[in-house]
CSV table of C-alpha atoms and ligand atoms in Angstrom, one decimal:
chain,number,residue,atom,x,y,z
B,1039,MET,CA,-12.2,-14.6,9.0
B,1040,THR,CA,-12.4,-14.1,5.2
B,1041,VAL,CA,-9.6,-12.1,3.7
B,1042,ARG,CA,-10.8,-9.0,1.9
B,1043,THR,CA,-9.6,-8.1,-1.5
B,1044,ARG,CA,-7.5,-5.1,-1.0
B,1045,MET,CA,-7.5,-2.3,-3.5
B,1046,HIS,CA,-4.4,-0.7,-4.9
B,1047,LEU,CA,-4.1,3.1,-5.0
B,1048,ALA,CA,-1.9,5.3,-7.1
B,1049,ALA,CA,-1.4,9.1,-7.3
B,1050,HIS,CA,-1.4,10.8,-10.8
B,1051,PHE,CA,0.5,14.0,-10.7
B,1052,PRO,CA,-1.7,16.4,-12.6
B,1053,GLY,CA,0.6,18.6,-14.7
B,1054,VAL,CA,-0.4,19.5,-18.2
B,1055,ASN,CA,-4.1,18.8,-18.7
B,1056,SER,CA,-7.5,20.3,-18.3
B,1057,THR,CA,-8.3,18.5,-15.0
B,1058,THR,CA,-6.3,20.8,-12.9
B,1059,VAL,CA,-8.1,24.0,-12.0
B,1060,TRP,CA,-5.2,26.4,-12.6
B,1061,THR,CA,-7.2,29.4,-11.5
B,1062,ASP,CA,-7.4,28.0,-8.0
B,1063,PRO,CA,-5.2,30.1,-5.6
B,1064,ARG,CA,-3.9,26.8,-4.2
B,1065,SER,CA,-2.6,25.6,-7.6
B,1066,LYS,CA,1.2,25.7,-7.7
B,1067,SER,CA,3.9,25.0,-10.3
B,1068,GLN,CA,3.9,21.7,-12.0
B,1069,ILE,CA,7.7,21.9,-12.6
B,1070,ASP,CA,9.1,22.9,-9.2
B,1071,PHE,CA,10.4,20.0,-7.3
B,1072,ALA,CA,8.5,21.1,-4.2
B,1073,SER,CA,5.2,20.2,-6.0
B,1074,PHE,CA,6.3,16.7,-6.9
B,1075,GLU,CA,7.6,16.2,-3.4
B,1076,HIS,CA,4.4,17.3,-1.8
B,1077,LEU,CA,2.2,15.0,-3.8
B,1078,ALA,CA,4.6,12.0,-3.5
B,1079,ARG,CA,4.9,12.4,0.3
B,1080,THR,CA,1.1,12.6,0.6
B,1081,ALA,CA,0.7,9.5,-1.4
B,1082,GLU,CA,3.3,7.7,0.7
B,1083,ARG,CA,1.6,8.9,3.9
B,1084,GLY,CA,-1.5,7.3,2.5
B,1085,LEU,CA,0.4,4.1,1.8
B,1086,PHE,CA,-0.3,4.3,-1.9
B,1087,ASP,CA,1.2,1.7,-4.3
B,1088,PHE,CA,2.7,4.3,-6.6
B,1089,PHE,CA,3.1,7.8,-7.8
B,1090,PHE,CA,2.5,8.2,-11.6
B,1091,LEU,CA,3.8,10.7,-14.1
B,1092,ALA,CA,2.3,11.1,-17.6
B,1093,GLU,CA,4.4,12.1,-20.6
B,1094,GLY,CA,4.0,14.6,-23.4
B,1095,LEU,CA,6.8,14.8,-25.8
B,1096,ARG,CA,5.7,17.9,-27.6
B,1097,PRO,CA,3.5,20.7,-26.4
B,1098,ARG,CA,0.1,20.5,-28.1
B,1099,GLU,CA,-0.7,23.1,-30.7
B,1100,TYR,CA,-3.8,24.9,-31.3
B,1101,LYS,CA,-4.5,27.2,-34.2
B,1102,GLY,CA,-0.7,27.1,-34.9
B,1103,ARG,CA,0.3,28.1,-31.4
B,1104,ILE,CA,1.2,26.2,-28.3
B,1105,HIS,CA,-1.9,25.3,-26.5
B,1106,ASP,CA,-2.5,27.4,-23.4
B,1107,LEU,CA,-2.4,24.4,-21.1
B,1108,ASP,CA,1.0,23.4,-22.4
B,1109,VAL,CA,2.8,26.7,-22.3
B,1110,VAL,CA,4.4,25.9,-19.0
B,1111,GLY,CA,5.6,22.5,-20.2
B,1112,ARG,CA,6.6,19.4,-18.3
B,1113,PRO,CA,9.9,18.0,-17.1
B,1114,GLU,CA,11.3,14.5,-18.0
B,1115,SER,CA,9.7,11.8,-15.9
B,1116,ILE,CA,12.6,9.5,-15.0
B,1117,THR,CA,14.7,12.5,-13.9
B,1118,VAL,CA,11.9,13.7,-11.6
B,1119,LEU,CA,11.4,10.2,-10.2
B,1120,ASN,CA,15.1,9.7,-9.4
B,1121,ALA,CA,14.9,12.8,-7.3
B,1122,LEU,CA,11.7,11.6,-5.6
B,1123,ALA,CA,13.5,8.3,-4.8
B,1124,ALA,CA,15.6,10.3,-2.4
B,1125,VAL,CA,12.7,11.8,-0.4
B,1126,THR,CA,10.4,8.7,-0.2
B,1127,GLU,CA,11.0,5.2,1.1
B,1128,ARG,CA,8.3,2.8,-0.1
B,1129,LEU,CA,6.3,4.5,-2.7
B,1130,GLY,CA,6.4,3.0,-6.2
B,1131,LEU,CA,7.6,5.5,-8.9
B,1132,ALA,CA,6.0,5.1,-12.3
B,1133,ALA,CA,7.3,6.9,-15.4
B,1134,THR,CA,5.4,7.1,-18.7
B,1135,VAL,CA,7.9,6.7,-21.5
B,1136,ASP,CA,7.1,6.2,-25.2
B,1137,ALA,CA,8.2,3.0,-26.9
B,1138,THR,CA,8.2,4.6,-30.3
B,1139,PHE,CA,10.8,7.3,-29.9
B,1140,ASN,CA,13.3,5.6,-27.6
B,1141,GLU,CA,15.8,2.8,-27.9
B,1142,PRO,CA,15.7,-0.4,-25.6
B,1143,TYR,CA,19.3,-0.3,-24.4
B,1144,GLU,CA,19.2,3.3,-23.3
B,1145,LEU,CA,15.7,3.2,-21.7
B,1146,ALA,CA,16.3,-0.2,-20.0
B,1147,ARG,CA,19.5,1.3,-18.5
B,1148,ARG,CA,17.6,4.4,-17.2
B,1149,LEU,CA,14.8,2.3,-15.8
B,1150,ALA,CA,17.2,-0.1,-14.1
B,1151,THR,CA,19.0,2.9,-12.6
B,1152,LEU,CA,15.8,4.1,-11.1
B,1153,ASP,CA,15.0,0.6,-9.7
B,1154,HIS,CA,18.5,0.5,-8.2
B,1155,LEU,CA,18.4,4.1,-6.7
B,1156,SER,CA,14.9,3.6,-5.3
B,1157,GLY,CA,15.5,0.0,-3.9
B,1158,GLY,CA,13.0,-1.7,-6.2
B,1159,ARG,CA,10.3,0.9,-6.8
B,1160,ALA,CA,10.5,1.6,-10.6
B,1161,ALA,CA,7.7,1.2,-13.1
B,1162,TRP,CA,7.5,1.9,-16.7
B,1163,ASN,CA,4.2,3.0,-18.3
B,1164,VAL,CA,4.6,1.9,-21.9
B,1165,VAL,CA,2.9,4.3,-24.3
B,1166,THR,CA,3.0,4.3,-28.0
B,1167,SER,CA,2.1,7.8,-29.0
B,1168,SER,CA,-1.2,8.5,-30.8
B,1169,ASP,CA,0.1,10.9,-33.5
B,1170,ALA,CA,2.8,11.6,-36.0
B,1171,PHE,CA,2.9,15.2,-34.7
B,1172,THR,CA,4.9,14.0,-31.7
B,1173,GLY,CA,7.3,12.2,-34.0
B,1174,GLU,CA,8.3,15.3,-35.8
B,1175,ASN,CA,10.4,16.1,-32.8
B,1176,PHE,CA,12.5,13.1,-33.3
B,1177,ARG,CA,15.2,12.1,-35.7
B,1178,ARG,CA,13.0,9.8,-37.7
B,1179,GLY,CA,9.8,11.9,-37.4
B,1180,GLY,CA,6.4,10.1,-37.3
B,1181,PHE,CA,7.9,7.0,-38.7
B,1182,LEU,CA,5.5,4.3,-37.7
B,1183,ASP,CA,1.8,3.5,-38.4
B,1184,ARG,CA,-0.4,3.0,-35.4
B,1185,ALA,CA,-0.5,-0.8,-35.7
B,1186,ASP,CA,3.3,-1.0,-36.0
B,1187,ARG,CA,3.7,1.0,-32.9
B,1188,TYR,CA,2.4,-1.8,-30.7
B,1189,ALA,CA,4.5,-4.3,-32.6
B,1190,ARG,CA,7.5,-2.2,-31.8
B,1191,ALA,CA,6.4,-1.7,-28.2
B,1192,ALA,CA,6.1,-5.5,-27.8
B,1193,GLU,CA,9.6,-6.1,-29.2
B,1194,PHE,CA,10.9,-3.1,-27.1
B,1195,VAL,CA,9.6,-4.6,-23.8
B,1196,ALA,CA,10.8,-8.0,-24.7
B,1197,THR,CA,14.3,-6.7,-25.5
B,1198,ALA,CA,14.4,-4.6,-22.4
B,1199,ARG,CA,13.5,-7.6,-20.4
B,1200,ASP,CA,16.3,-9.6,-22.0
B,1201,LEU,CA,18.7,-6.8,-21.2
B,1202,TRP,CA,17.6,-6.8,-17.5
B,1203,ASP,CA,17.9,-10.6,-17.4
B,1204,SER,CA,21.3,-10.6,-19.0
B,1205,TRP,CA,23.1,-10.5,-15.7
B,1206,THR,CA,22.8,-13.5,-13.5
B,1207,PRO,CA,21.3,-13.1,-10.0
B,1208,GLU,CA,25.0,-13.7,-8.8
B,1209,GLY,CA,26.0,-10.5,-10.6
B,1210,VAL,CA,27.8,-12.0,-13.6
B,1211,ALA,CA,27.3,-10.1,-16.9
B,1212,ARG,CA,26.5,-12.2,-19.9
B,1213,PRO,CA,26.5,-11.1,-23.5
B,1214,PHE,CA,23.2,-10.6,-25.0
B,1215,ALA,CA,22.0,-10.3,-28.6
B,1216,HIS,CA,18.7,-9.4,-30.1
B,1217,GLN,CA,17.8,-9.5,-33.7
B,1218,GLY,CA,14.2,-8.6,-34.7
B,1219,ARG,CA,12.2,-6.4,-37.0
B,1220,HIS,CA,12.8,-3.2,-35.1
B,1221,PHE,CA,16.0,-3.8,-33.2
B,1222,ASP,CA,19.3,-5.4,-33.9
B,1223,ILE,CA,21.6,-5.0,-31.0
B,1224,ALA,CA,24.3,-7.0,-29.2
B,1225,GLY,CA,26.7,-6.4,-26.4
B,1226,GLU,CA,26.7,-6.4,-22.6
B,1227,PHE,CA,24.2,-4.5,-20.4
B,1228,GLY,CA,25.6,-1.8,-18.2
B,1229,LEU,CA,24.0,-2.7,-14.8
B,1230,PRO,CA,23.6,-5.7,-12.6
B,1231,ARG,CA,20.1,-7.1,-12.0
B,1232,SER,CA,18.0,-4.5,-10.2
B,1233,PRO,CA,16.1,-5.1,-7.0
B,1234,GLN,CA,12.8,-6.0,-8.7
B,1235,GLY,CA,14.6,-8.1,-11.3
B,1236,GLN,CA,12.5,-6.1,-13.8
B,1237,PRO,CA,10.7,-2.9,-13.2
B,1238,VAL,CA,6.9,-3.1,-13.2
B,1239,VAL,CA,5.4,-2.6,-16.7
B,1240,ILE,CA,2.2,-0.6,-17.0
B,1241,GLN,CA,0.2,-0.2,-20.2
B,1242,ALA,CA,-2.2,2.6,-21.1
B,1243,GLY,CA,-4.1,2.2,-24.3
B,1244,ASP,CA,-7.6,1.2,-25.1
B,1245,SER,CA,-7.8,-0.3,-28.5
B,1246,ASP,CA,-7.9,-4.0,-29.3
B,1247,GLU,CA,-4.2,-4.0,-30.0
B,1248,GLY,CA,-3.6,-2.1,-26.7
B,1249,ARG,CA,-5.6,-4.7,-24.7
B,1250,GLU,CA,-3.8,-7.6,-26.3
B,1251,PHE,CA,-0.5,-6.0,-25.6
B,1252,ALA,CA,-1.5,-5.5,-22.0
B,1253,ALA,CA,-2.6,-9.1,-21.7
B,1254,ALA,CA,0.7,-10.4,-23.1
B,1255,THR,CA,3.0,-8.1,-21.4
B,1256,ALA,CA,1.9,-5.7,-18.7
B,1257,ASP,CA,1.7,-5.9,-14.9
B,1258,VAL,CA,-0.7,-3.0,-14.6
B,1259,VAL,CA,-3.3,-1.4,-16.9
B,1260,PHE,CA,-4.1,2.3,-16.6
B,1261,THR,CA,-7.5,2.8,-18.2
B,1262,ARG,CA,-10.1,5.5,-18.6
B,1263,ARG,CA,-12.9,3.1,-17.9
B,1264,GLY,CA,-14.1,4.9,-14.8
B,1265,THR,CA,-17.8,3.8,-14.5
B,1266,LEU,CA,-19.0,0.6,-12.9
B,1267,ASP,CA,-20.5,-0.9,-16.1
B,1268,ALA,CA,-17.7,0.2,-18.5
B,1269,GLY,CA,-15.1,-1.0,-15.8
B,1270,ARG,CA,-16.7,-4.4,-15.6
B,1271,GLU,CA,-16.7,-4.9,-19.3
B,1272,PHE,CA,-13.1,-3.8,-19.7
B,1273,TYR,CA,-12.0,-5.8,-16.6
B,1274,ALA,CA,-13.6,-9.0,-17.8
B,1275,ASP,CA,-12.4,-8.5,-21.4
B,1276,VAL,CA,-8.7,-7.8,-20.5
B,1277,LYS,CA,-8.5,-10.5,-17.7
B,1278,GLY,CA,-10.2,-12.9,-20.1
B,1279,ARG,CA,-7.3,-12.5,-22.6
B,1280,LEU,CA,-4.6,-13.5,-20.1
B,1281,ALA,CA,-5.0,-17.3,-20.3
B,1282,THR,CA,-3.9,-17.2,-23.9
B,1283,TYR,CA,-0.5,-16.0,-22.7
B,1284,GLY,CA,-0.3,-18.6,-19.8
B,1285,ARG,CA,-1.0,-15.9,-17.3
B,1286,SER,CA,-3.6,-15.8,-14.5
B,1287,PRO,CA,-6.0,-12.9,-13.6
B,1288,GLU,CA,-3.9,-11.9,-10.6
B,1289,ASP,CA,-0.9,-11.3,-12.8
B,1290,LEU,CA,-2.4,-8.1,-14.2
B,1291,LYS,CA,-3.9,-5.3,-12.1
B,1292,ILE,CA,-6.5,-3.0,-13.7
B,1293,MET,CA,-6.5,0.5,-12.4
B,1294,PRO,CA,-8.8,3.2,-13.9
B,1295,GLY,CA,-7.9,6.8,-13.6
B,1296,VAL,CA,-10.6,8.5,-11.5
B,1297,THR,CA,-11.4,11.8,-9.8
B,1298,VAL,CA,-12.8,12.2,-6.3
B,1299,VAL,CA,-14.7,15.1,-4.9
B,1300,LEU,CA,-15.5,15.1,-1.1
B,1301,GLY,CA,-18.0,17.1,0.9
B,1302,ASP,CA,-19.4,17.0,4.5
B,1303,THR,CA,-22.8,16.1,3.1
B,1304,ALA,CA,-23.9,14.6,-0.3
B,1305,ALA,CA,-25.3,17.9,-1.3
B,1306,ASP,CA,-22.2,19.7,-0.3
B,1307,ALA,CA,-20.1,17.3,-2.4
B,1308,ARG,CA,-22.4,17.6,-5.4
B,1309,GLU,CA,-22.1,21.4,-5.2
B,1310,ARG,CA,-18.3,21.2,-5.1
B,1311,ALA,CA,-18.2,18.8,-8.0
B,1312,ALA,CA,-20.4,21.1,-10.1
B,1313,GLU,CA,-18.2,24.1,-9.2
B,1314,ILE,CA,-15.0,22.2,-10.0
B,1315,ARG,CA,-16.4,21.1,-13.3
B,1316,HIS,CA,-17.5,24.6,-14.1
B,1317,ARG,CA,-14.0,25.9,-13.5
B,1318,GLN,CA,-12.4,23.2,-15.5
B,1319,VAL,CA,-14.6,24.1,-18.4
B,1320,SER,CA,-13.9,27.8,-18.5
B,1321,PRO,CA,-15.7,29.8,-21.3
B,1322,GLN,CA,-12.4,29.6,-23.3
B,1323,ASN,CA,-12.1,25.8,-22.7
B,1324,ALA,CA,-15.7,25.3,-23.7
B,1325,LEU,CA,-15.2,27.0,-27.1
B,1326,LEU,CA,-11.9,25.0,-27.5
B,1327,ALA,CA,-13.7,21.7,-26.8
B,1328,LEU,CA,-16.2,22.6,-29.5
B,1329,GLU,CA,-13.7,23.7,-32.0
B,1330,ARG,CA,-11.9,20.3,-31.6
B,1331,ILE,CA,-15.0,18.6,-32.8
B,1332,TRP,CA,-16.2,21.2,-35.4
B,1333,GLY,CA,-12.7,21.6,-36.8
B,1334,VAL,CA,-13.3,25.3,-37.6
B,1335,ASP,CA,-12.7,28.6,-35.8
B,1336,LEU,CA,-15.7,29.2,-33.5
B,1337,SER,CA,-14.2,32.1,-31.5
B,1338,SER,CA,-17.0,34.5,-32.6
B,1339,TYR,CA,-19.5,32.3,-30.8
B,1340,ASP,CA,-20.8,33.1,-27.3
B,1341,PRO,CA,-19.9,30.3,-24.9
B,1342,ASP,CA,-23.2,31.2,-23.1
B,1343,GLY,CA,-25.2,31.0,-26.3
B,1344,PRO,CA,-26.5,28.1,-28.4
B,1345,LEU,CA,-24.4,25.5,-30.3
B,1346,PRO,CA,-23.5,26.3,-33.9
B,1347,ASP,CA,-26.0,24.9,-36.5
B,1348,ILE,CA,-23.3,24.5,-39.1
B,1349,ASP,CA,-21.8,20.9,-39.5
B,1350,PRO,CA,-18.2,20.0,-38.5
B,1351,GLU,CA,-15.5,20.0,-41.2
B,1352,PRO,CA,-14.8,16.3,-42.2
B,1353,ALA,CA,-11.2,16.4,-41.0
B,1354,PRO,CA,-10.6,18.7,-38.0
B,1355,ALA,CA,-7.2,20.3,-38.4
B,1356,LEU,CA,-7.0,23.0,-35.8
B,1357,ALA,CA,-5.5,20.9,-33.0
B,1358,ARG,CA,-2.2,19.1,-33.2
B,1359,GLY,CA,-1.2,16.6,-30.6
B,1360,ARG,CA,-4.6,15.6,-29.4
B,1361,VAL,CA,-6.4,12.3,-30.1
B,1362,ARG,CA,-8.8,13.0,-32.9
B,1363,VAL,CA,-12.6,12.6,-32.5
B,1364,ALA,CA,-13.5,9.5,-34.5
B,1365,ASP,CA,-16.8,10.8,-35.9
B,1366,PRO,CA,-17.2,14.5,-35.4
B,1367,LEU,CA,-20.6,14.7,-37.1
B,1368,ALA,CA,-22.1,12.1,-34.8
B,1369,VAL,CA,-20.7,13.9,-31.8
B,1370,ALA,CA,-22.0,17.3,-33.0
B,1371,GLU,CA,-25.4,15.8,-33.5
B,1372,ARG,CA,-25.4,14.2,-30.1
B,1373,TRP,CA,-24.3,17.5,-28.5
B,1374,ARG,CA,-26.9,19.5,-30.4
B,1375,ALA,CA,-29.7,17.1,-29.3
B,1376,LEU,CA,-28.6,17.3,-25.7
B,1377,SER,CA,-28.4,21.1,-25.9
B,1378,ARG,CA,-31.9,21.3,-27.4
B,1379,ALA,CA,-33.5,18.8,-25.0
B,1380,LYS,CA,-32.2,20.5,-21.9
B,1381,GLY,CA,-31.9,24.1,-23.2
B,1382,LEU,CA,-28.1,24.2,-22.5
B,1383,SER,CA,-25.6,26.8,-23.7
B,1384,ILE,CA,-22.3,25.8,-25.3
B,1385,ARG,CA,-20.5,25.8,-22.0
B,1386,GLN,CA,-23.2,23.9,-20.2
B,1387,THR,CA,-23.3,21.4,-23.0
B,1388,VAL,CA,-19.6,20.8,-22.8
B,1389,ILE,CA,-19.9,20.4,-19.1
B,1390,GLU,CA,-22.7,18.0,-19.4
B,1391,ALA,CA,-21.4,16.0,-22.3
B,1392,SER,CA,-17.7,15.7,-21.4
B,1393,GLY,CA,-16.1,14.0,-18.4
B,1394,ARG,CA,-17.6,14.4,-15.0
B,1395,GLN,CA,-16.1,13.7,-11.5
B,1396,SER,CA,-16.1,9.9,-10.9
B,1397,PHE,CA,-16.7,9.7,-7.2
B,1398,VAL,CA,-18.6,12.4,-5.5
B,1399,GLY,CA,-19.9,12.2,-1.9
B,1400,THR,CA,-18.9,12.2,1.8
B,1401,PRO,CA,-15.8,10.3,2.8
B,1402,GLU,CA,-18.0,7.4,3.9
B,1403,THR,CA,-20.0,7.0,0.7
B,1404,VAL,CA,-16.9,7.5,-1.5
B,1405,ALA,CA,-15.0,4.8,0.6
B,1406,ALA,CA,-18.0,2.5,0.1
B,1407,GLU,CA,-18.3,3.1,-3.6
B,1408,LEU,CA,-14.6,2.6,-4.2
B,1409,ASP,CA,-14.8,-0.6,-2.3
B,1410,GLU,CA,-17.9,-1.8,-4.2
B,1411,PHE,CA,-16.0,-1.0,-7.5
B,1412,VAL,CA,-13.3,-3.5,-6.6
B,1413,THR,CA,-15.6,-6.2,-5.1
B,1414,ALA,CA,-17.9,-6.0,-8.2
B,1415,GLY,CA,-15.0,-6.8,-10.5
B,1416,ALA,CA,-14.7,-3.4,-12.2
B,1417,ALA,CA,-11.1,-2.6,-11.0
B,1418,ASP,CA,-8.2,-3.8,-8.9
B,1419,GLY,CA,-7.6,-0.3,-7.7
B,1420,PHE,CA,-7.5,3.3,-8.8
B,1421,ILE,CA,-5.1,5.9,-10.2
B,1422,LEU,CA,-6.4,9.1,-8.5
B,1423,VAL,CA,-6.3,12.2,-10.6
B,1424,PRO,CA,-6.7,15.2,-8.3
B,1425,HIS,CA,-7.9,18.6,-9.7
B,1426,LEU,CA,-5.3,20.5,-7.6
B,1427,THR,CA,-1.5,20.5,-8.0
B,1428,PRO,CA,0.0,19.5,-5.7
B,1429,GLY,CA,-2.4,19.4,-2.6
B,1430,GLY,CA,-5.2,17.7,-4.3
B,1431,LEU,CA,-4.9,14.3,-2.5
B,1432,ASP,CA,-4.4,15.7,1.1
B,1433,GLU,CA,-8.1,15.5,1.9
B,1434,PHE,CA,-8.4,12.0,0.4
B,1435,VAL,CA,-5.5,10.7,2.4
B,1436,ASP,CA,-6.7,12.3,5.6
B,1437,ARG,CA,-10.4,11.4,5.3
B,1438,VAL,CA,-11.0,8.5,3.0
B,1439,VAL,CA,-7.9,6.2,3.4
B,1440,PRO,CA,-8.7,5.6,7.2
B,1441,LEU,CA,-12.2,4.6,6.3
B,1442,LEU,CA,-11.0,2.2,3.6
B,1443,GLN,CA,-8.7,0.7,6.2
B,1444,GLU,CA,-11.5,0.3,8.7
B,1445,ARG,CA,-13.4,-1.6,6.0
B,1446,GLY,CA,-10.4,-3.9,5.5
B,1447,ALA,CA,-10.4,-2.6,1.9
B,1448,PHE,CA,-6.9,-1.1,2.0
B,1449,ARG,CA,-3.5,-1.8,3.6
B,1450,THR,CA,-2.7,-0.4,7.0
B,1451,GLU,CA,1.0,-0.6,6.5
B,1452,TYR,CA,3.5,-1.4,3.7
B,1453,THR,CA,4.4,-5.1,4.1
B,1454,GLY,CA,7.2,-5.0,1.5
B,1455,THR,CA,9.7,-2.7,0.2
B,1456,THR,CA,9.3,-3.1,-3.6
B,1457,LEU,CA,6.5,-2.0,-5.9
B,1458,ARG,CA,6.0,-5.5,-7.0
B,1459,SER,CA,5.4,-6.5,-3.4
B,1460,HIS,CA,2.8,-3.7,-2.9
B,1461,LEU,CA,1.0,-4.9,-6.0
B,1462,GLY,CA,1.1,-8.5,-5.0
B,1463,LEU,CA,3.0,-9.4,-8.1
B,1464,PRO,CA,5.5,-12.3,-8.1
B,1465,GLU,CA,9.1,-11.6,-8.6
B,1466,PRO,CA,9.8,-12.3,-12.3
B,1467,VAL,CA,11.5,-15.6,-12.8
B,1468,TRP,CA,15.1,-15.1,-14.1
B,1469,LYS,CA,15.4,-16.6,-17.5
B,1470,GLY,CA,18.8,-18.1,-17.2
I,1803,LIG,C1,-5.4,6.3,-19.4
I,1803,LIG,C2,-4.4,6.6,-20.6
I,1803,LIG,C3,-3.3,7.4,-20.3
I,1803,LIG,C4,-2.4,7.7,-21.3
I,1803,LIG,N1,-1.4,8.5,-21.0
I,1803,LIG,C5,-0.5,8.8,-22.0
I,1803,LIG,C6,0.6,9.7,-21.7
I,1803,LIG,O1,0.8,10.1,-20.6
I,1803,LIG,N2,1.5,10.0,-22.7
I,1803,LIG,C7,1.3,9.5,-24.0
I,1803,LIG,O2,2.1,9.8,-24.9
I,1803,LIG,N3,0.2,8.7,-24.3
I,1803,LIG,C8,-0.6,8.3,-23.3
I,1803,LIG,N4,-1.7,7.5,-23.6
I,1803,LIG,C9,-1.9,7.1,-25.0
I,1803,LIG,C10,-1.6,5.6,-25.2
I,1803,LIG,O3,-0.4,5.1,-24.8
I,1803,LIG,C11,-1.8,5.2,-26.7
I,1803,LIG,O4,-0.8,5.7,-27.4
I,1803,LIG,C12,-3.1,5.7,-27.2
I,1803,LIG,O5,-4.1,5.5,-26.3
I,1803,LIG,C13,-3.4,5.0,-28.5
I,1803,LIG,O6,-3.5,3.7,-28.3
I,1803,LIG,P1,-4.9,2.9,-28.3
I,1803,LIG,O7,-5.5,3.1,-29.7
I,1803,LIG,O8,-4.6,1.5,-28.0
I,1803,LIG,O9,-5.7,3.6,-27.2
I,1803,LIG,C14,-2.6,7.2,-22.6
I,1803,LIG,C15,-3.7,6.4,-22.9
I,1803,LIG,C16,-4.7,6.1,-21.9
I,1803,LIG,C17,-5.8,5.2,-22.2
């Protein structure tokens, strides 16, 4: 019997974003522990590899005020994951933590603590912050250029790994010293080697520097490449970079963030997907999406009317804390052409032009498509981003996971206790 490639699955907790349909009566708090617990327990019931928390270090601002979606805020990831460690047994626990505004000793200690408390389930999603706006919150402000952020992140991860390796497997603390461009530290690390040796390292970033950093350093990549073609291109590119670093393709798992909408029939699922998208892009959100590109106040425009015929301002300045659109004029022209060609209003254009649900269908067709994605070399698995907090994965776990298992495409039980074992990653060799 041939052994099937098994996919990896992770659950993204949708807190602060525009994916969650906050107007749905089933949407609950994204701060109450009960919400985190519900989604984590669901993911563990579905035998998922890990539970994933994003990070936003400063609420986004819009027209000088905190953005509607951010008003309610989001708690600190590692604290939440430590609490979840107590109510789960096998599920990996992944925290997004910025490498620009933290220090290696402190963060290595917090992550090692999570790895100890959870029995080897910790992961660190290393992000680098895309804007100086976030940095204003910190002692040194937005103190690094984009290119330097990856240099610091690489040195940060290497230093954290040295700290984790500074105790021998027998439990003897040895002094460590690191002197580099960004850090000059020496001493003794505060914790013995943790169950995984080193927490799993995840990378999320799409640029050339990001991909190189992932190839050199990461165990998992979280990407937005959610279509088959884009996924294959990204997969081949990133896996192709591994050999330079003496690594093999299995050493790095590529997991796009995707959405799933299920229905009893294909038509039913399509209808639900359209309805969800419609609710995600409310009239207010539609104007907001437009203003982010145009860079000017468009609040007098009717979301059900035509797109503005004025051109965008060269440097959009209304939103702070969002990644900038690289070429607003080109996007505006594309959107206007789409709107003209199909006779779409502002809201309809935003719905059509911006993200759509990745997998839409019956549990059977979705299971088959997810499987195909993995066998076609477009991903090693998926980070599922539900549109409901916290019940948005219940249906997937109840209806799709059993079908994936029947196909041999997903595990039927946890065979190990650590996140590394779920991901099929080797124990890191202790660099004595
Ligand atoms: C799928 C994905 C998820 C991300 N999640 C976060 C996040 O939760 N918090 C954060 O500060 N940055 C996040 N980022 C931003 C990246 O870490 C990075 O700073 C940004 O993408 C700029 O780097 P790049 O030019 O290499 O893409 C994410 C990026 C991607 C692609």
